[in-house]
């Protein structure tokens, strides 16, 4: 009896559920209709909209992505702007500007630390901590203008105003560079923005942002400008030796008035030096002699080539012998200094010094009219057989400890043995060439005449077994080192006269030109029979052989017939 009421209650619940289901179906059908007319006099009702349940969990991520997109767009626009501005600077953002006697190219470059870099090819570069900004100023010195340099040489008094002209040129170049760089960054950023976005508005935004970044960088550079940076430059390349050669930059900057006067004097004296060479005494040619010009230790002095060429022309030289140290560091960057050797008007015979590298030697081997001596292999030039041995040491290489005189003597003994073998084979050498006199002393008796350099101190003496050793001074006037001493070093060379039949030395002329600041040109004639002083360990700026006859004066003894020449003289041009 109790089950009957329960069945009745369940039936009632099921009936109610079915009724609710029918009501829900009708409601859903009503919602799917686009419009449902209302009661008379009432507006039609819009269907209710519900957010689809299947997207309920995705909406927060979409919202976050939409909030992040502006930052991504800004980052992309900045990257396009910076890249386009950099490409614009590389393409058209440079200015070619004369600064004093130099032609330069000025360029702005992106940089983390900023500063200024001055490139002087092929010598190297110097860097100035002039400012701190994301831009670096590069100044490339492309060349020296011959006309402007010639004007300074011809009129040294114009150097007084050189500082003002250089300052004005730099200021003008900086203004032109600022304008050109602004146009370059705007053009580069706009062009790249148009290529990437294909929307003019975005491209113009990139150009404007580039200009704003350039202005901000310029403002930072101006705020951090350090005018004292020129007093403490950082040198690289061959210019790394500049502080020890030209003095402290701080003293030059603080005493610029004194410096420019010295510079004017330097230019004037170089001109007088050339004039002194051109007025050296000349001699009547004698076909019975072979004329050899012995030079040594040029050490990168560019004036040396003009001096050698002038001597070759005036003395009608048959062959030039260079006993080494033509270079200073032996780097490939210095090789262009050697180019005049092929155009001196006479064959050029060269032996490696301790400042010349194998790179230097190979460069000379490939040049016309140049003969490189090494390993005792003789060459036949101008009727003479000449042999030599390159210096076994390369002292600019600080990674190698110098072997000193023992290495020189070992190489000398090897050269002596080779010379004796050639003599036994019927091919004796007339002249042997080495750079270091210590090496040359080991070939005593193997050859009648030995030439050397290295000491920057001219001297001659006869070795015990009969070889005459002639050590030449510096034809480069000590090169760039000439500015280090209190007194300028002389420029020295010698002309040797050899008999054409016997190929033996008859006489020689010692030619001495005043160094920088001096204008003298002295020629001293010596004959082979003049007694020579024994070598001395005492230093001497310019030793004179005992009993030498200055200015062509004959000695009491009757010497062999010297070359037919006009008497030599001491010349001091005005």
XYZ file of C-alpha atoms in Angstrom, residues 56-507:
452
model
C 34.993 30.970 -22.643
C 38.519 29.689 -21.768
C 40.364 31.434 -24.699
C 39.295 35.029 -24.268
C 41.852 35.960 -21.516
C 44.825 34.892 -23.715
C 43.498 36.883 -26.682
C 43.101 39.912 -24.493
C 46.682 39.646 -23.205
C 48.037 39.244 -26.778
C 46.186 42.360 -27.897
C 47.706 44.281 -24.967
C 51.252 43.079 -25.930
C 51.089 43.957 -29.643
C 51.874 47.725 -29.249
C 55.195 46.885 -27.581
C 56.092 44.436 -30.321
C 55.218 46.975 -32.980
C 57.321 49.650 -31.247
C 60.275 47.278 -30.933
C 60.052 46.321 -34.605
C 59.829 49.958 -35.678
C 62.917 50.796 -33.596
C 64.914 47.933 -35.134
C 63.946 48.992 -38.662
C 64.818 52.604 -37.849
C 68.269 51.812 -36.443
C 69.144 49.447 -39.294
C 67.954 51.891 -41.954
C 69.805 54.804 -40.349
C 73.027 52.750 -40.202
C 72.705 51.766 -43.867
C 72.084 55.395 -44.755
C 75.247 56.496 -42.940
C 77.293 53.813 -44.673
C 75.962 54.715 -48.108
C 75.829 58.499 -48.249
C 76.736 59.707 -44.762
C 80.319 60.840 -45.391
C 81.924 64.144 -46.293
C 85.141 64.666 -48.274
C 86.849 67.740 -46.841
C 90.319 69.301 -47.193
C 91.907 70.011 -43.814
C 95.059 72.092 -44.205
C 97.350 70.306 -46.692
C 95.449 67.001 -46.265
C 92.409 65.537 -47.979
C 90.144 63.760 -45.493
C 86.902 61.780 -45.393
C 84.682 62.299 -42.318
C 82.070 59.708 -41.356
C 79.786 58.964 -38.405
C 79.653 55.319 -37.314
C 77.475 53.502 -34.740
C 79.537 52.771 -31.648
C 79.079 51.683 -28.054
C 81.754 53.937 -26.538
C 81.863 56.815 -29.015
C 85.082 58.820 -29.414
C 87.053 59.879 -32.485
C 89.288 57.701 -34.665
C 91.797 59.229 -37.085
C 93.097 56.760 -39.675
C 96.413 57.555 -41.357
C 96.978 54.721 -43.837
C 99.271 52.883 -43.992
C 100.877 54.077 -40.750
C 98.025 53.223 -38.411
C 95.488 55.187 -36.394
C 95.033 57.228 -33.252
C 91.933 57.231 -31.068
C 90.656 60.111 -28.948
C 88.176 59.762 -26.089
C 86.506 62.951 -27.258
C 82.909 62.085 -26.258
C 80.648 59.333 -24.965
C 77.721 58.622 -27.285
C 76.435 55.833 -29.566
C 78.211 57.523 -32.481
C 81.925 57.580 -33.374
C 83.567 60.108 -35.665
C 85.951 58.523 -38.195
C 88.417 60.763 -40.019
C 90.368 59.068 -42.828
C 93.410 60.964 -44.109
C 93.358 59.991 -47.786
C 96.351 61.933 -49.137
C 98.554 64.987 -48.917
C 97.808 67.527 -51.608
C 101.097 68.288 -53.449
C 100.096 71.848 -54.325
C 99.164 72.806 -50.762
C 102.268 71.123 -49.353
C 104.412 72.851 -51.984
C 102.909 76.194 -51.008
C 103.922 75.604 -47.377
C 107.425 74.622 -48.457
C 107.835 77.632 -50.707
C 106.397 80.027 -48.134
C 107.113 78.663 -44.636
C 105.861 81.862 -43.048
C 102.300 80.771 -43.904
C 102.544 78.044 -41.256
C 101.904 80.754 -38.650
C 98.232 80.715 -39.656
C 98.003 76.975 -40.249
C 96.348 76.294 -36.892
C 93.504 78.707 -37.613
C 92.980 77.306 -41.112
C 92.902 73.732 -39.852
C 90.406 74.681 -37.133
C 88.169 76.442 -39.676
C 88.360 73.449 -42.040
C 87.399 71.021 -39.267
C 84.464 73.187 -38.155
C 83.228 73.478 -41.740
C 83.576 69.736 -42.274
C 81.695 69.005 -39.043
C 78.774 71.209 -40.088
C 78.597 69.594 -43.516
C 78.789 66.159 -41.905
C 75.919 66.977 -39.508
C 73.641 68.037 -42.368
C 74.590 65.112 -44.579
C 74.258 62.602 -41.744
C 70.780 63.908 -40.890
C 69.646 63.455 -44.467
C 71.317 60.044 -44.613
C 69.603 58.607 -41.516
C 66.186 59.969 -42.494
C 66.492 58.668 -46.046
C 67.809 55.276 -44.945
C 65.208 54.715 -42.213
C 62.302 55.916 -44.395
C 63.339 53.760 -47.346
C 63.742 50.622 -45.237
C 60.479 51.354 -43.385
C 58.609 51.628 -46.676
C 60.143 48.363 -47.885
C 59.221 46.510 -44.671
C 55.778 47.936 -43.807
C 54.583 49.130 -47.246
C 52.733 51.917 -45.467
C 53.831 55.550 -45.933
C 52.752 56.464 -42.401
C 54.973 53.807 -40.841
C 57.874 54.760 -43.146
C 57.608 58.426 -42.161
C 57.481 57.396 -38.508
C 60.752 55.489 -38.982
C 62.375 58.537 -40.607
C 61.247 60.826 -37.803
C 62.434 58.413 -35.150
C 65.851 58.178 -36.875
C 66.213 61.958 -36.836
C 65.232 62.048 -33.169
C 67.782 59.362 -32.294
C 70.518 61.241 -34.179
C 69.644 64.477 -32.389
C 69.708 62.696 -29.026
C 73.106 61.159 -29.825
C 74.460 64.552 -30.876
C 73.163 66.083 -27.669
C 74.830 63.356 -25.625
C 78.100 63.878 -27.484
C 77.935 67.638 -26.861
C 77.197 67.102 -23.171
C 80.131 64.696 -22.735
C 82.589 66.527 -25.025
C 86.168 66.341 -23.729
C 88.429 68.969 -25.359
C 91.477 67.571 -23.521
C 91.224 64.225 -25.305
C 93.800 65.350 -27.864
C 96.401 65.419 -25.076
C 96.096 61.671 -24.450
C 95.608 59.856 -27.765
C 95.863 56.091 -28.151
C 98.126 55.045 -31.022
C 97.912 51.822 -33.032
C 99.829 50.351 -35.970
C 103.138 51.970 -36.848
C 101.999 55.122 -35.077
C 102.331 53.225 -31.796
C 105.905 54.515 -31.679
C 104.853 58.118 -32.206
C 104.955 59.264 -28.562
C 108.616 58.320 -28.255
C 109.422 59.932 -31.598
C 107.595 63.252 -31.541
C 107.406 63.875 -27.806
C 104.569 64.206 -25.376
C 101.311 65.321 -26.975
C 100.490 67.411 -23.911
C 103.641 69.488 -24.300
C 102.996 69.964 -28.030
C 99.432 71.103 -27.393
C 100.334 73.442 -24.550
C 103.294 74.944 -26.403
C 101.788 75.028 -29.866
C 103.338 78.390 -30.685
C 106.802 76.954 -30.154
C 105.835 73.779 -31.976
C 104.586 75.550 -35.099
C 107.758 77.648 -35.238
C 109.822 74.462 -35.091
C 107.600 72.962 -37.776
C 108.218 75.967 -39.995
C 111.953 75.613 -39.422
C 111.743 71.907 -40.219
C 110.022 72.537 -43.560
C 112.501 75.257 -44.417
C 115.508 73.090 -43.610
C 114.227 70.130 -45.606
C 114.028 72.453 -48.591
C 117.566 73.692 -47.918
C 118.709 70.090 -47.573
C 117.463 69.331 -51.060
C 119.162 72.457 -52.340
C 122.404 71.383 -50.644
C 122.291 68.025 -52.405
C 121.698 69.652 -55.767
C 124.807 71.858 -55.342
C 127.254 69.095 -54.404
C 130.541 69.190 -56.332
C 130.435 67.216 -59.555
C 133.306 65.408 -61.197
C 134.305 64.687 -64.751
C 133.383 61.107 -65.682
C 136.197 58.566 -65.992
C 135.415 55.372 -67.927
C 138.250 53.477 -66.214
C 136.476 53.372 -62.830
C 133.355 51.759 -61.465
C 131.408 54.046 -59.165
C 129.584 52.480 -56.223
C 127.306 54.455 -53.913
C 127.266 52.912 -50.428
C 124.233 53.799 -48.287
C 122.865 52.302 -45.085
C 120.273 52.655 -42.317
C 117.639 54.745 -44.089
C 115.094 53.875 -41.366
C 112.038 55.066 -43.313
C 113.345 58.583 -43.948
C 111.580 59.589 -47.197
C 114.171 62.300 -47.876
C 116.798 59.574 -48.319
C 115.493 58.518 -51.722
C 115.764 62.051 -53.115
C 119.297 62.306 -51.776
C 120.296 58.930 -53.264
C 118.741 59.774 -56.617
C 120.570 63.106 -56.697
C 123.905 61.432 -55.884
C 123.332 58.768 -58.538
C 122.747 61.462 -61.115
C 125.598 63.786 -60.167
C 128.255 61.126 -59.606
C 127.107 58.934 -62.489
C 126.831 55.958 -60.133
C 127.005 52.470 -61.657
C 125.490 50.568 -58.719
C 123.933 51.451 -55.337
C 124.673 49.121 -52.391
C 122.427 49.369 -49.336
C 123.763 47.533 -46.270
C 120.388 47.260 -44.545
C 117.961 48.699 -42.006
C 116.044 50.382 -44.768
C 112.881 49.834 -42.720
C 112.033 50.376 -39.066
C 109.593 47.600 -38.158
C 109.702 45.399 -41.265
C 105.916 45.267 -41.601
C 104.027 44.877 -44.855
C 102.528 48.336 -44.287
C 106.000 49.827 -44.761
C 106.644 48.095 -48.109
C 105.487 51.015 -50.234
C 108.452 52.997 -48.854
C 110.726 50.718 -50.936
C 109.129 51.513 -54.311
C 111.654 54.239 -55.325
C 114.459 51.645 -55.168
C 113.530 50.405 -58.648
C 113.771 53.875 -60.222
C 117.073 55.299 -58.984
C 118.798 55.278 -62.369
C 121.258 52.545 -61.235
C 120.931 48.930 -60.050
C 120.054 48.633 -56.364
C 121.811 45.898 -54.336
C 120.398 45.272 -50.867
C 121.113 43.108 -47.822
C 118.739 42.531 -44.905
C 119.343 44.419 -41.633
C 118.057 43.690 -38.143
C 115.102 46.055 -38.746
C 114.222 44.438 -42.095
C 112.008 41.365 -42.138
C 111.708 38.470 -44.568
C 108.496 40.179 -45.740
C 110.611 43.194 -46.679
C 113.139 40.956 -48.435
C 110.486 39.152 -50.477
C 108.934 42.461 -51.543
C 112.313 43.670 -52.857
C 112.986 40.368 -54.645
C 109.933 40.950 -56.820
C 111.036 44.440 -57.918
C 112.815 45.223 -61.170
C 116.396 46.551 -61.089
C 116.816 45.296 -57.477
C 119.220 42.541 -56.352
C 118.794 40.955 -52.920
C 121.857 39.401 -51.249
C 121.511 36.448 -48.882
C 123.155 33.136 -48.019
C 126.371 34.155 -49.796
C 124.991 33.708 -53.311
C 126.862 36.233 -55.516
C 125.278 38.486 -58.118
C 127.039 40.134 -61.071
C 126.163 43.818 -61.328
C 127.967 46.665 -63.158
C 131.070 44.536 -63.740
C 131.341 43.534 -60.059
C 130.617 40.252 -58.279
C 128.876 41.041 -54.993
C 127.827 38.596 -52.269
C 126.235 39.027 -48.860
C 124.400 37.524 -45.915
C 121.180 38.843 -44.383
C 121.253 39.710 -40.698
C 120.378 36.615 -38.618
C 118.412 38.692 -36.093
C 115.143 40.625 -36.395
C 115.066 42.857 -33.338
C 111.640 44.536 -33.797
C 110.125 41.128 -32.969
C 109.978 41.465 -29.165
C 108.675 37.919 -28.806
C 112.162 36.597 -29.680
C 115.181 37.225 -27.448
C 118.055 38.686 -29.466
C 120.909 36.218 -29.908
C 123.529 38.975 -29.927
C 127.048 38.852 -31.357
C 127.398 35.038 -31.260
C 124.668 34.722 -33.885
C 126.358 37.399 -35.999
C 129.748 35.634 -35.830
C 128.201 32.279 -36.724
C 126.576 33.785 -39.823
C 129.861 35.509 -40.675
C 131.768 32.254 -40.549
C 129.155 30.626 -42.784
C 129.469 33.485 -45.286
C 133.280 33.248 -45.237
C 133.137 29.533 -46.036
C 130.755 30.131 -48.963
C 132.993 32.899 -50.318
C 136.026 30.618 -50.190
C 134.156 27.874 -52.024
C 133.181 30.327 -54.771
C 136.800 31.531 -54.999
C 138.060 27.942 -55.357
C 135.502 27.448 -58.125
C 136.915 30.438 -60.009
C 134.136 32.867 -59.071
C 135.646 35.062 -56.344
C 133.567 37.927 -54.987
C 134.828 41.500 -55.284
C 132.648 42.936 -52.498
C 130.911 41.289 -49.553
C 128.005 43.077 -47.827
C 126.575 42.552 -44.348
C 124.584 44.773 -42.047
C 126.378 44.212 -38.750
C 130.166 44.849 -38.673
C 130.547 41.928 -36.253
C 129.336 39.598 -39.005
C 131.518 41.319 -41.610
C 134.693 40.922 -39.533
C 134.384 37.129 -39.801
C 134.959 37.188 -43.580
C 138.448 38.658 -43.236
C 140.694 37.237 -45.955
C 137.830 35.825 -48.052
C 137.205 39.041 -49.992
C 139.157 42.295 -50.581
C 136.364 44.704 -49.597
C 133.549 44.364 -47.053
C 130.726 46.863 -46.513
C 128.502 47.192 -43.424
C 126.340 49.636 -41.490
C 124.247 49.237 -38.315
C 126.243 51.484 -35.965
C 125.164 54.827 -37.517
C 128.829 55.688 -37.181
C 131.074 55.896 -40.238
C 134.514 54.257 -39.944
C 136.961 52.210 -42.009
C 139.829 49.903 -41.058
C 141.894 47.057 -42.472
C 141.304 43.642 -40.919
C 144.312 41.444 -40.018
C 144.079 39.212 -43.113
C 143.850 42.089 -45.568
C 140.114 42.749 -46.007
C 139.189 46.409 -45.843
C 136.004 46.935 -43.828
C 134.020 50.119 -44.536
C 131.167 50.879 -42.151
C 128.723 53.523 -43.367
C 126.794 55.992 -41.223
C 123.052 56.556 -41.488
C 121.927 57.796 -44.901
C 118.566 58.453 -43.273
C 120.070 60.714 -40.638
C 118.951 58.144 -38.015
C 115.482 58.166 -39.595
C 112.667 59.305 -37.327
C 115.002 58.931 -34.352
C 116.758 62.107 -35.494
C 114.256 64.198 -33.527
C 115.130 62.505 -30.236
C 118.628 63.921 -29.731
C 119.638 67.441 -28.896
C 121.666 67.757 -32.115
C 120.381 66.511 -35.480
C 122.166 63.504 -36.967
C 124.113 63.926 -40.204
C 123.057 62.285 -43.457
C 125.994 60.166 -44.620
C 126.873 58.229 -47.778
C 130.057 57.272 -49.623
C 131.051 57.015 -53.275
C 133.598 54.232 -53.901
C 135.831 54.241 -56.970
C 136.991 50.787 -58.143
C 139.378 49.977 -60.969
C 137.508 48.488 -63.894
C 140.212 45.899 -64.645
C 141.238 44.749 -61.156
C 137.926 45.632 -59.481
C 139.901 46.892 -56.474
C 139.160 50.024 -54.483
C 141.209 53.090 -55.556
C 139.590 55.953 -53.647
